[in-house]
XYZ file of C-alpha atoms in Angstrom:
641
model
C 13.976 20.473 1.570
C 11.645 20.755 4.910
C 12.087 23.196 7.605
C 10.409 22.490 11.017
C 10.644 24.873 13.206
C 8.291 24.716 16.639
C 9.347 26.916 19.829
C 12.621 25.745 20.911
C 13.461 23.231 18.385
C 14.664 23.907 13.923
C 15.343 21.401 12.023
C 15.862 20.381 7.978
C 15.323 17.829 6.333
C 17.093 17.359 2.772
C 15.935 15.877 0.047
C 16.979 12.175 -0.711
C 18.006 11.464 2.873
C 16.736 8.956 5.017
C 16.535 10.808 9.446
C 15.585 8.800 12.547
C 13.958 10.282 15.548
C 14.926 8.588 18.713
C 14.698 9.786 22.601
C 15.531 7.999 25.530
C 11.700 8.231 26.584
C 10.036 5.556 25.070
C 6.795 6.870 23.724
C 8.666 10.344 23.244
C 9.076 10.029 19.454
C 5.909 8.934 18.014
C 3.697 12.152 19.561
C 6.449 14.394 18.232
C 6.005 13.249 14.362
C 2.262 14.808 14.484
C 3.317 18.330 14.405
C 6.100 17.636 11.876
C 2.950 16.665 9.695
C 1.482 19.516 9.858
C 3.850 22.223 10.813
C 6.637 23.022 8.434
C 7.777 25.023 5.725
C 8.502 23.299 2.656
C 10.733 24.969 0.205
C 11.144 24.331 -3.280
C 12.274 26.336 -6.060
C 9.228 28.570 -7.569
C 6.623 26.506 -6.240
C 5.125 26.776 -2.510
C 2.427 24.273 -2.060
C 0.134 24.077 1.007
C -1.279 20.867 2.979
C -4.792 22.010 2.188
C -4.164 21.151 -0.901
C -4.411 17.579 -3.326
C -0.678 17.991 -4.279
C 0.713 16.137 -1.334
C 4.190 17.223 -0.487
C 4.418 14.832 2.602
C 2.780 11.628 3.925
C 2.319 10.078 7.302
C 2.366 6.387 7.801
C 1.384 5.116 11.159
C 2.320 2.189 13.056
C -0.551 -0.129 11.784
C -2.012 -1.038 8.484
C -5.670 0.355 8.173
C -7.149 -1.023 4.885
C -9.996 -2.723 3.143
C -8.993 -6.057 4.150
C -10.921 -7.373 1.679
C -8.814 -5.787 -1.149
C -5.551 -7.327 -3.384
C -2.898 -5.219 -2.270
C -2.519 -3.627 -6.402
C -6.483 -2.861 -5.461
C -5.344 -1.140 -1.984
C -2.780 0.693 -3.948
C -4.600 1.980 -7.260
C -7.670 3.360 -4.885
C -5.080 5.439 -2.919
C -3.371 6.836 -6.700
C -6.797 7.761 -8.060
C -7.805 9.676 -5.025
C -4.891 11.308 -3.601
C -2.948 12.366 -7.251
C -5.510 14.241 -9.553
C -5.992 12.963 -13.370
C -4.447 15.431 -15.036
C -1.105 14.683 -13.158
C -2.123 11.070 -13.313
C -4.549 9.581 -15.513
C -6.633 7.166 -15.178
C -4.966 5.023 -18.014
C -1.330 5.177 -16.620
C -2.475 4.871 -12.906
C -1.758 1.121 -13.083
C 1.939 1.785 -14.359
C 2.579 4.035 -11.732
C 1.434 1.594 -9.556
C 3.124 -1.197 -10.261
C 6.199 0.872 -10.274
C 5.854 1.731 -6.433
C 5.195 -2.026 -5.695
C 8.701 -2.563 -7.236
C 10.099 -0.079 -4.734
C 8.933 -1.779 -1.726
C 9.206 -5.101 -2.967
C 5.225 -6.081 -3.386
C 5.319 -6.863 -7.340
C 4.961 -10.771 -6.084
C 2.201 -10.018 -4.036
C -0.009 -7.589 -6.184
C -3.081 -9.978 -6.335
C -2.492 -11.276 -2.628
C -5.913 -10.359 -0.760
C -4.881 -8.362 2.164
C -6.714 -10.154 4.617
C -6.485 -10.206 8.599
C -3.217 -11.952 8.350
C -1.403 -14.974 10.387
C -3.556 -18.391 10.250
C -6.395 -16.314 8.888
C -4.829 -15.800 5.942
C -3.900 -12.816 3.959
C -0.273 -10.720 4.365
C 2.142 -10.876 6.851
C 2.798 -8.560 9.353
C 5.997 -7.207 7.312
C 4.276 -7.371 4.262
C 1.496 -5.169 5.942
C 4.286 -2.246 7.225
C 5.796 -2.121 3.435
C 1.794 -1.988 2.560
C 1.383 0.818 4.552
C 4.615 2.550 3.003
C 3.503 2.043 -0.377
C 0.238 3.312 0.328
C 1.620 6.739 1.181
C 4.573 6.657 -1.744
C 1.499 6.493 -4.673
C 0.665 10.062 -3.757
C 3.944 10.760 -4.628
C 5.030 12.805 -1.728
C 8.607 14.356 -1.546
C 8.717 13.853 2.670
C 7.088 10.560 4.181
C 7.167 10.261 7.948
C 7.022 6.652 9.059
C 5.362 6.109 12.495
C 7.807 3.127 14.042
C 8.384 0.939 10.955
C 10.259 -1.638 12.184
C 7.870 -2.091 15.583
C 6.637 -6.243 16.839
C 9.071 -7.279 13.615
C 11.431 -9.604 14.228
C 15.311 -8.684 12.549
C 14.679 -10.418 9.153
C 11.294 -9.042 8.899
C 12.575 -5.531 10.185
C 15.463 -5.787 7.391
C 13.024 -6.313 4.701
C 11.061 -3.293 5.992
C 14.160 -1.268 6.375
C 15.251 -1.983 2.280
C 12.042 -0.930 1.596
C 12.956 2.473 3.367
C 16.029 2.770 1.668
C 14.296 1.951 -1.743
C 12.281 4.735 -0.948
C 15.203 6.946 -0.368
C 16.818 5.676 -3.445
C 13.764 7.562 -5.157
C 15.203 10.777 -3.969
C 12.548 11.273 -1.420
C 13.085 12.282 2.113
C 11.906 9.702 5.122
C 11.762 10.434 8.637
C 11.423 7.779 10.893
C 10.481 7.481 14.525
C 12.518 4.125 16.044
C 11.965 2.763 19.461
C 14.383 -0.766 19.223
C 17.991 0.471 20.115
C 18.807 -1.623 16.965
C 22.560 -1.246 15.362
C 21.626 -2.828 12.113
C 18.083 -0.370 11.289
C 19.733 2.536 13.173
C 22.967 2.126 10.107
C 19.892 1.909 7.847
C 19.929 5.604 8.502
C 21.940 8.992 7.273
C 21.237 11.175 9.934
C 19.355 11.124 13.610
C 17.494 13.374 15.566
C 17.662 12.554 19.377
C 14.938 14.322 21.778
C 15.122 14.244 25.634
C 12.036 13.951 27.523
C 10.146 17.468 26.999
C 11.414 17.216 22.810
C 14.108 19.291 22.934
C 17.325 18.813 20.893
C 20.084 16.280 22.372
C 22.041 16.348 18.840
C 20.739 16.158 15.423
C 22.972 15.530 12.329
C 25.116 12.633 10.331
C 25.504 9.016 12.296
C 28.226 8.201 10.169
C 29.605 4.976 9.156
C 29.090 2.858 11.727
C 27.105 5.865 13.705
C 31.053 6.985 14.175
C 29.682 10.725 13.955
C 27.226 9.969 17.109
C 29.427 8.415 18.867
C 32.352 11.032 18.469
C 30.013 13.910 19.480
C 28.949 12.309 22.795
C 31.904 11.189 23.981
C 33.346 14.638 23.219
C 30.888 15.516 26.145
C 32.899 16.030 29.549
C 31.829 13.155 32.110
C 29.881 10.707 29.400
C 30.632 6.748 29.837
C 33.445 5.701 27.485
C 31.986 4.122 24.374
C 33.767 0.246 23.936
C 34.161 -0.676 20.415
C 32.156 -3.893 21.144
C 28.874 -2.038 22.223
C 26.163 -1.729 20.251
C 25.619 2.144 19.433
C 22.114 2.553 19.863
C 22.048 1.316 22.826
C 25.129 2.986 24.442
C 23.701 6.560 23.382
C 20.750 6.090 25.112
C 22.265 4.918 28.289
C 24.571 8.028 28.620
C 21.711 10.250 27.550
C 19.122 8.650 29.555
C 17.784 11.737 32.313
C 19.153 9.912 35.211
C 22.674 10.111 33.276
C 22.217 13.585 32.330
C 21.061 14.569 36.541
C 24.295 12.170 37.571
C 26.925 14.504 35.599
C 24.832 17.715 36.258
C 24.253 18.588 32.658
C 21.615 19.444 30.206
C 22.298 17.464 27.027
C 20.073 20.209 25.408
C 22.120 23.522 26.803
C 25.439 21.586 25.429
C 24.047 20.809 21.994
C 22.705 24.507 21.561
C 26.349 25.484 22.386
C 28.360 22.870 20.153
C 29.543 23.496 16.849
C 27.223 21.044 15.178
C 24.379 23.229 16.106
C 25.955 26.502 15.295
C 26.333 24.883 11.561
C 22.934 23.475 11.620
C 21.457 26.768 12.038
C 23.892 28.486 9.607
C 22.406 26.187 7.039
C 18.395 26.555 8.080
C 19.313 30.718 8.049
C 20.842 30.287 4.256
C 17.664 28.355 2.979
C 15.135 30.325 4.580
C 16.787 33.512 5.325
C 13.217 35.612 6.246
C 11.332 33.239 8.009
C 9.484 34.237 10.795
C 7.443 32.184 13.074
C 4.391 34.102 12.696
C 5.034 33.932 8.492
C 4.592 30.583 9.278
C 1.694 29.981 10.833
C 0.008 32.626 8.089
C 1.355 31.651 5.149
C 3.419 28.127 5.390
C 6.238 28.974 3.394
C 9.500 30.509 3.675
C 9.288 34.770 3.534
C 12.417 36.239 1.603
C 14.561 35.163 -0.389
C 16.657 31.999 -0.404
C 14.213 29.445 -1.268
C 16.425 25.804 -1.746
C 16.211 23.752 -4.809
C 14.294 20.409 -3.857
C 14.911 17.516 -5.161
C 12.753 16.506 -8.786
C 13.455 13.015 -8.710
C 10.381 11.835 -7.142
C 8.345 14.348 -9.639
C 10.653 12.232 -11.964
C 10.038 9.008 -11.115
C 6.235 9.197 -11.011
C 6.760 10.906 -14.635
C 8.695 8.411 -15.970
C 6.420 5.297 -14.414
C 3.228 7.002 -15.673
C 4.176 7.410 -19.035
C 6.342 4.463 -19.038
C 9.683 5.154 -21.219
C 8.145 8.044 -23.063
C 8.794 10.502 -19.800
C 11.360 12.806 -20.369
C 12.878 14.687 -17.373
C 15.517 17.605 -17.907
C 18.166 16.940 -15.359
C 19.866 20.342 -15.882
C 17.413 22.651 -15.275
C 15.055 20.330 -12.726
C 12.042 20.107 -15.366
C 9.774 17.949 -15.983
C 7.943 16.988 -18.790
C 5.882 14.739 -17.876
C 2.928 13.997 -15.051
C 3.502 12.776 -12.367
C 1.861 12.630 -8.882
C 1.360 14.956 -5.747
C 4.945 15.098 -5.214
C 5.034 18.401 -7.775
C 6.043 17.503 -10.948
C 6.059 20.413 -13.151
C 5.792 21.140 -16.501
C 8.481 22.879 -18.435
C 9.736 26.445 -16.180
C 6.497 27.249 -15.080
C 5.419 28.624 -11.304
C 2.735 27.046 -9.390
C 0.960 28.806 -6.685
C -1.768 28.153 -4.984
C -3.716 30.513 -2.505
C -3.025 30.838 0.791
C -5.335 29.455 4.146
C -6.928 33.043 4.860
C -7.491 33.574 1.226
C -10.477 32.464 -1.049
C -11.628 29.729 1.035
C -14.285 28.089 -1.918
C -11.372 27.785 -4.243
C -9.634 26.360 -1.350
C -12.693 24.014 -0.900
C -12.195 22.941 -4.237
C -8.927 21.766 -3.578
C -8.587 19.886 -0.784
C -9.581 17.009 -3.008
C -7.992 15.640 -5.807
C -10.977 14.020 -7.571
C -14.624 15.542 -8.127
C -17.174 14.264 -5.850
C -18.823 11.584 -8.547
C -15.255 10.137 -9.126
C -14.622 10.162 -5.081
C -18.345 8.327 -4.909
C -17.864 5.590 -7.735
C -14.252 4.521 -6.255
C -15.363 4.098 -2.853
C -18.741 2.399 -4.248
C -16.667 0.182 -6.440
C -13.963 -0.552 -3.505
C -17.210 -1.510 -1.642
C -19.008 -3.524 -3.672
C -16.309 -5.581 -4.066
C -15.626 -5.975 -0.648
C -18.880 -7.499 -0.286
C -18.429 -9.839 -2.728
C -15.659 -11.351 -1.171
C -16.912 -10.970 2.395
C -18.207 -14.383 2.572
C -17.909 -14.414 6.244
C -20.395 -11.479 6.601
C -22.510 -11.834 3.205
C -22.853 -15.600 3.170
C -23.361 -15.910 7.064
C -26.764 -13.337 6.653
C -28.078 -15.171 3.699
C -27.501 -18.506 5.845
C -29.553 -16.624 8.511
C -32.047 -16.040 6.112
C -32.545 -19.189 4.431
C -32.596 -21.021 7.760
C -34.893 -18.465 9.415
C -37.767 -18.768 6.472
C -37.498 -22.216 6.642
C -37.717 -22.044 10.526
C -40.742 -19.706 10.247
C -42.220 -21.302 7.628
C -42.259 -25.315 9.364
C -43.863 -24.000 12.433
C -46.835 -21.883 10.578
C -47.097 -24.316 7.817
C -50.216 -23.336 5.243
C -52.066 -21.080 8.052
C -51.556 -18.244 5.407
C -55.264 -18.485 4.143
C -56.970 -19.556 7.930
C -58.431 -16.825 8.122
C -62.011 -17.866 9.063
C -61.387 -17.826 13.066
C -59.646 -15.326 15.544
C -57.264 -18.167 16.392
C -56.691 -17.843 12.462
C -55.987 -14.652 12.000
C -54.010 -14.175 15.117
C -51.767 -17.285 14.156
C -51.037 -14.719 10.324
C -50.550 -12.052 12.876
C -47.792 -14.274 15.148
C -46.271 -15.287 11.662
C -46.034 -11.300 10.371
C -44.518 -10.137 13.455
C -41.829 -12.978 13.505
C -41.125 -12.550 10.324
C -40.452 -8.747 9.962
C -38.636 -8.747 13.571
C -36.251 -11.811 13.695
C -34.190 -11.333 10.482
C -34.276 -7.869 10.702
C -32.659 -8.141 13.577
C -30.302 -10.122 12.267
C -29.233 -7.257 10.151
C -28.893 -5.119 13.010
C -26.613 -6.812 15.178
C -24.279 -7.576 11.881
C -23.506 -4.835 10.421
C -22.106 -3.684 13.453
C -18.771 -5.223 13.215
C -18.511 -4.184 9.389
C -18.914 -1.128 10.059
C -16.450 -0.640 13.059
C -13.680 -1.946 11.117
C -14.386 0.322 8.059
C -14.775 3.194 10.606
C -10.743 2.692 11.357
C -10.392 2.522 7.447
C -12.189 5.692 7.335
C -10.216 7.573 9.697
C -7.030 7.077 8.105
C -7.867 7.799 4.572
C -9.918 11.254 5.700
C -6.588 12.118 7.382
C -5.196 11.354 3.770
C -8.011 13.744 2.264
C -9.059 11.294 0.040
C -12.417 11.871 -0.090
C -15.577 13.863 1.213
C -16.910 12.350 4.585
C -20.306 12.223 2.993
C -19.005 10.367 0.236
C -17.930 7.463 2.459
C -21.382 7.527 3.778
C -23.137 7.325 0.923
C -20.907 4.661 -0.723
C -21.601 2.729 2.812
C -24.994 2.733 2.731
C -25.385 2.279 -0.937
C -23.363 -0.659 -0.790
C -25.718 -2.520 1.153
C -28.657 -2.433 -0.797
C -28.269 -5.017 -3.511
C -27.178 -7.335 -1.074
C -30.231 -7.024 1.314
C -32.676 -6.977 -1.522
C -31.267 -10.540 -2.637
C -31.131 -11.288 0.962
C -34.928 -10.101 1.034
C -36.122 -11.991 -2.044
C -34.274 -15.229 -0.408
C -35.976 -14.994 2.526
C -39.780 -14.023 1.061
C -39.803 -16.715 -1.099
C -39.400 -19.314 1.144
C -41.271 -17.951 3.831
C -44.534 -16.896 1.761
C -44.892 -20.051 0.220
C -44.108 -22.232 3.189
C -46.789 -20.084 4.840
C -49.182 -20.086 1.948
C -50.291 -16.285 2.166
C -52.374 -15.796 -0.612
C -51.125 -16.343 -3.888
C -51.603 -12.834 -6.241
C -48.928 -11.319 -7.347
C -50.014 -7.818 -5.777
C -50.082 -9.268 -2.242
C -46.732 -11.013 -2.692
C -45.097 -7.771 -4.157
C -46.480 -5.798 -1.115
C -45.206 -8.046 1.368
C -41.766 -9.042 -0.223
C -41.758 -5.360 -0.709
C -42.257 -4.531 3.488
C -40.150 -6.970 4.486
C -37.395 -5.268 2.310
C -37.530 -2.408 3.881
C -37.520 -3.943 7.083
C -34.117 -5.067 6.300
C -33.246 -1.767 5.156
C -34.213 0.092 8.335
C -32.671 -2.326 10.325
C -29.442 -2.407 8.270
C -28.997 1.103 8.075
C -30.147 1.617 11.704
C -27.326 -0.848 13.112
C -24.410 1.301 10.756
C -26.114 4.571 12.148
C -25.552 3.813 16.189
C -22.548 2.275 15.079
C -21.205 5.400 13.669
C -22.481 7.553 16.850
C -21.198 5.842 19.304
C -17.672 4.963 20.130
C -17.493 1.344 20.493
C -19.181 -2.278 19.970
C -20.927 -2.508 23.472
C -22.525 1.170 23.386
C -24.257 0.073 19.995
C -25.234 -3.055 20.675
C -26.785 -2.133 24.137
C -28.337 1.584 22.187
C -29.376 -0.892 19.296
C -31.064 -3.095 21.673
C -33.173 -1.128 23.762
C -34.597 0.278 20.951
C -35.418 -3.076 19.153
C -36.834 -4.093 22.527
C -39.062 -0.884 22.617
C -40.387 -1.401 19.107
C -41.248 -4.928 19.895
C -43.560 -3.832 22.951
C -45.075 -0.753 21.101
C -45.522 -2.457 17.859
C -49.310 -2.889 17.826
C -48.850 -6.893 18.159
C -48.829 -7.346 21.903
C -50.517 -4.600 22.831
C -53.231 -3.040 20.436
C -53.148 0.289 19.543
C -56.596 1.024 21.481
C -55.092 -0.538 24.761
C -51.939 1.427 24.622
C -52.283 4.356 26.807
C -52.292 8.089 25.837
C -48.584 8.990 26.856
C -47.195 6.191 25.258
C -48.851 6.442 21.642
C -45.701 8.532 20.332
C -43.790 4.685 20.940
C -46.700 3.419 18.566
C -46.598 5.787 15.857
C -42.451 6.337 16.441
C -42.082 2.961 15.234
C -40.949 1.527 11.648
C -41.782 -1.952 13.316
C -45.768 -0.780 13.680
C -45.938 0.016 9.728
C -43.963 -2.485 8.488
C -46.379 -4.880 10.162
C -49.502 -2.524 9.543
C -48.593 -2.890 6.041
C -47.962 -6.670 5.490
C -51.622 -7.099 7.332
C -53.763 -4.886 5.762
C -52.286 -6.060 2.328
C -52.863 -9.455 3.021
C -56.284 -9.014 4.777
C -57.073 -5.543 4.585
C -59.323 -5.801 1.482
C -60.935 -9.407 2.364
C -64.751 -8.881 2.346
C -65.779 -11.881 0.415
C -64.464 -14.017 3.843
C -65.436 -13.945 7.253
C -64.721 -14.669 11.121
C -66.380 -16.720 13.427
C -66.632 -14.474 16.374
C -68.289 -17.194 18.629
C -72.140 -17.448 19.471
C -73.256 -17.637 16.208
C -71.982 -14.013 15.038
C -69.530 -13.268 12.551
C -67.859 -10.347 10.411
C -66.185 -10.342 7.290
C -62.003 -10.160 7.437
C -61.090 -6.845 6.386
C -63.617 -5.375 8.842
C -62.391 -7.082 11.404
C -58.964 -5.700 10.580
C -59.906 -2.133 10.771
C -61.354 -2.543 14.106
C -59.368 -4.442 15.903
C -55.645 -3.056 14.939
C -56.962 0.339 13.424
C -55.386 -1.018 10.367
C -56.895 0.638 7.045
C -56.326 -0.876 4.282
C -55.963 3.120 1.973
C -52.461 3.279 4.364
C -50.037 0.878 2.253
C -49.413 3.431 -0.036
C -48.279 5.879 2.860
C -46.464 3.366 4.503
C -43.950 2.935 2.114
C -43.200 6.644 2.098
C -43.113 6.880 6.146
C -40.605 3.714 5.978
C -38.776 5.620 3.181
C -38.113 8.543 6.122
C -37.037 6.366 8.640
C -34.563 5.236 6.217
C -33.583 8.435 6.005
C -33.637 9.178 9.003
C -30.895 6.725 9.749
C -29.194 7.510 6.944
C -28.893 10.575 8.426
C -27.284 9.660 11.649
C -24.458 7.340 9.686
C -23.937 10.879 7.733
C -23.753 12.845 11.164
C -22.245 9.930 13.186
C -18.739 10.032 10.651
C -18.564 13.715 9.895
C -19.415 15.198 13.320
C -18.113 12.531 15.773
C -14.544 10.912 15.780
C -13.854 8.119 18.625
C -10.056 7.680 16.418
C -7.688 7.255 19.675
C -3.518 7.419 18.837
């Protein structure tokens, strides 16, 4: 059973029964089901659980579907079970059971292996099939309460009935949904036991039983001195929010809320909130989020007992006398045989708290989200397949229009035509990269958002597995894309020049990869990245060494030079490839020459003892955007409700 209680509104919730929320302010409802997220007392008998903690006594589904698109939806569902129930309530081995039994509830067992996908001509689910997504979602962490954010919203009636028997499937559980509902809808309003209606400002209009038929509302308003009579041919819904509508309520000269808080229904209402938590206090509360005294109400086991019996498929055994349970189940509290579970309180020891807040370790958090990635990549053949397109056409581009100039190297026009053919090649495709990720990364941001409001996993973990994600894909994409290109080219054939320069342009990639996820993560939206993204680019390419030489750049711009992964990348495929040519040398015109590598050094103040430094200075900037993905999703958040 769930007690809210916030300033001038109490209510309860009790277990196994299905509640809408409905106002005659449109956008009234949805705002109000935040704080009933968070602020509450939950009573059970000998256990008081806290939302810090993995054992999730309540989940919030919102309006839209925010998942890897790219999963099945049995893979959407098993990576929410692992990481929101903890192995020893669930393990690993009966996860899939457990599963499969909460696709049954909501009616997804045909669709298990059904990629989620963008939907409509796109392919994937449809938009019905995405809301009972989103429901099942929150049931696998085996809540007790789940509040559904408008689950019936842009559906059309059969679609919204298919939704709505997947709400009452879930009540059938024994668990406890609350529901905001904007469509003055007879048929998904009888879907319902009981209603809560708010007036603008949240404050209670009537709250209890609809009745068959929503007889119970009807009876209670029209009770009301002055309200229109109610016609036996009107839809319900629609009537109570016409009489209850503030223009109604300023016509009779009344304040719906001043006549509930006198009625009888509200009078019983709070006889029943003052039996089950008898002590509470509002400042108890906010310390402690539980009920103080005595008089602590029996909740309902059956969704303890339904995750027991799935997970251990008919060997479960659930008491129904005494309300134990045997077996595991998920974060909805099954318990084993009589015993108490307590867990500290939010002022309390705030490491073991730490501890907590997640229900796997931080190397089972990492290889889930790793493994959900990877395998989003595999299947992203829009994204994946379009860069290694790029790539192949690019080398082939590159290497048609310097065709065998690799080993010219006997003239400036020569060597400058290597140097044109270097600087295309590390900028272009990088580039590439850049602008790409981009999108990836600002649709797994909205992922992100809502499975951190889950507490799924660590922030950094997401980061990590982002990042880490990338890299085999970019070194095939670099491999691709070096091949071609060297040998079109003709640099020098030895396998120590090829490895160095296969081995820059790599991290070329990298940089540029991890560079477009980290202004993608700082700023709030496509356009700021792009343009943040760009002007960088743009200030590499003009500070690079390539246009303008490093002894013709002046002294207050050298931090542009040496600030720059585009200068080593390039100072490193160079001086490998020339750097340590003495046997070869230049015509400089008028008879006088100088051998290659010499006229490396002095021209681009490129020596040829660098590479080896290179790589590590290209391994910080990697870092160093690394580290602004890792600040960009644990210290900003552009999520807008």
């Amino acid at each position: 059973m769930l007690h809210v209680r916030m300033e001038w509104r109490s209510h309860m919730w009790r277990a196994g029964g299905s509640y809408a929320i409905k106002s005659p302010h449109p956008v009234l409802p949805t705002p109000l089901l935040y704080p009933y997220t968070h602020t509450h007392t939950h009573t059970h008998t000998h256990t008081h659980t806290h939302t810090h903690t993995h054992t999730h006594t309540h989940t919030h589904t919102h309006t839209h579907t925010h998942v890897t698109l790219q999963a099945t939806v049995e893979e959407a569902l098993l990576f929410s079970a692992r990481l929101r129930v903890s192995s020893e309530l669930l393990p690993a081995a009966n996860a899939k059971a457990f599963v499969r039994h909460m696709m049954e509830v909501v009616e997804l067992g045909p669709l298990a292996h059904r990629l989620i996908g963008w939907g409509g001509p796109s392919g994937g689910l449809s938009t019905e099939a995405r809301k009972r997504l989103t429901i099942a979602v929150e049931l696998v962490a085996n809540p007790s309460i789940v509040f559904m954010d408008e689950p019936t919203t842009g559906l059309d009636a059969r679609a919204a009935g298919l939704v709505m028997r997947a709400v009452r499937n879930t009540v059938a559980t024994g668990r406890t949904v609350v529901c905001t509902i904007h469509q003055p809808n007879r048929d998904i309003m009888d879907n319902f036991d009981e209603l809560l209606l708010l007036k603008p400002g949240g404050r209670t209009i009537f709250f209890g039983a609809l009745g068959e038929k929503q007889t119970s509302l009807v009876s209670y308003l029209s009770s009301i001195s002055g309200v229109g009579r109610y016609e036996p041919h009107m839809n319900p819904a629609e009537w109570m929010l016409e009489v209850t509508s503030p223009a109604a309520e300023a016509g009779l000269g009344l304040d719906f809320a001043q006549v509930w808080e006198a009625s009888q229904q509200a009078r019983a209402a709070n006889q029943l909130i003052e039996e089950h938590c008898g002590g509470y206090s509002s400042a108890t509360a906010a310390n402690r989020g539980g009920c103080d005294g005595g008089g602590n109400a029996a909740a309902s086991k059956r969704p303890a007992a339904a995750a027991a019996a799935a997970a251990a498929g008919n060997g479960g055994k659930v008491a129904a006398a005494d309300g134990d349970v045997e077996a595991g189940g998920g974060g909805g509290g099954a318990l084993k045989g009589n015993q108490d579970f307590e867990v500290d309180k939010v002022g309390g020891n705030e490491a073991a708290n730490e501890t907590r807040r997640y229900a796997q370790l931080t190397h089972v958090q990492l290889w889930l989200v790793l493994h959900r990635a990877l395998v989003s990549h595999c299947r992203n053949t829009t994204y994946n397949g379009m860069r290694f397109t790029i790539a192949f056409a690019l080398a082939w581009i590159l290497g048609s229009l310097y065709w065998g100039r690799g080993m010219k190297r006997n003239s400036i026009v020569g060597l400058m035509d290597i140097m044109g053919a270097i600087f295309s090649g590390v900028l272009f495709l990088p580039m590439t990269n850049l602008m790409m990720v981009m999108p990836q990364v600002m649709a797994e941001r909205a992922v992100f958002y809502r499975e951190k409001a889950s507490g799924m996993y660590r922030p950094a973990v997401f980061a990590a597995a982002q990042g880490l994600a990338e890299m085999p894909f970019v070194f095939l994409e670099s491999i691709l894309y070096v091949v071609i290109m060297y040998c079109t080219i003709h640099f020098e054939f030895t396998s120590e020049k090829a490895l160095w320069f296969w081995l820059y342009i790599w991290f070329a990639l990298m940089i540029c990869t991890f560079m477009g996820m980290g202004f993608m993560s700082m700023t709030p939206n496509m356009p700021a990245a792009i343009a943040s993204g760009s002007a960088l680019v743009l200030l590499w390419n003009l500070f690079c060494g390539f246009l303008i030489y490093r002894k013709d750049i002046k002294p207050w711009y050298l931090w542009a030079y040496y600030g720059n992964p585009i200068t080593y990348i390039i100072y490193g495929c160079v001086t490998t490839q020339m750097g340590d040519v003495w046997d070869e040398h230049v015509d400089l015109g008028n008879g006088a020459a100088m051998p290659v590598a010499a006229y490396v050094r002095d021209t681009f103040n490129y020596e040829y003892s660098m590479r080896g430094w290179i790589v590590l200075i290209l391994i910080g900037f990697m870092a160093v955007f690394r580290a602004a993905t890792y600040l960009g999703i644990t210290r900003f958040s552009y999520q807008s409700r």
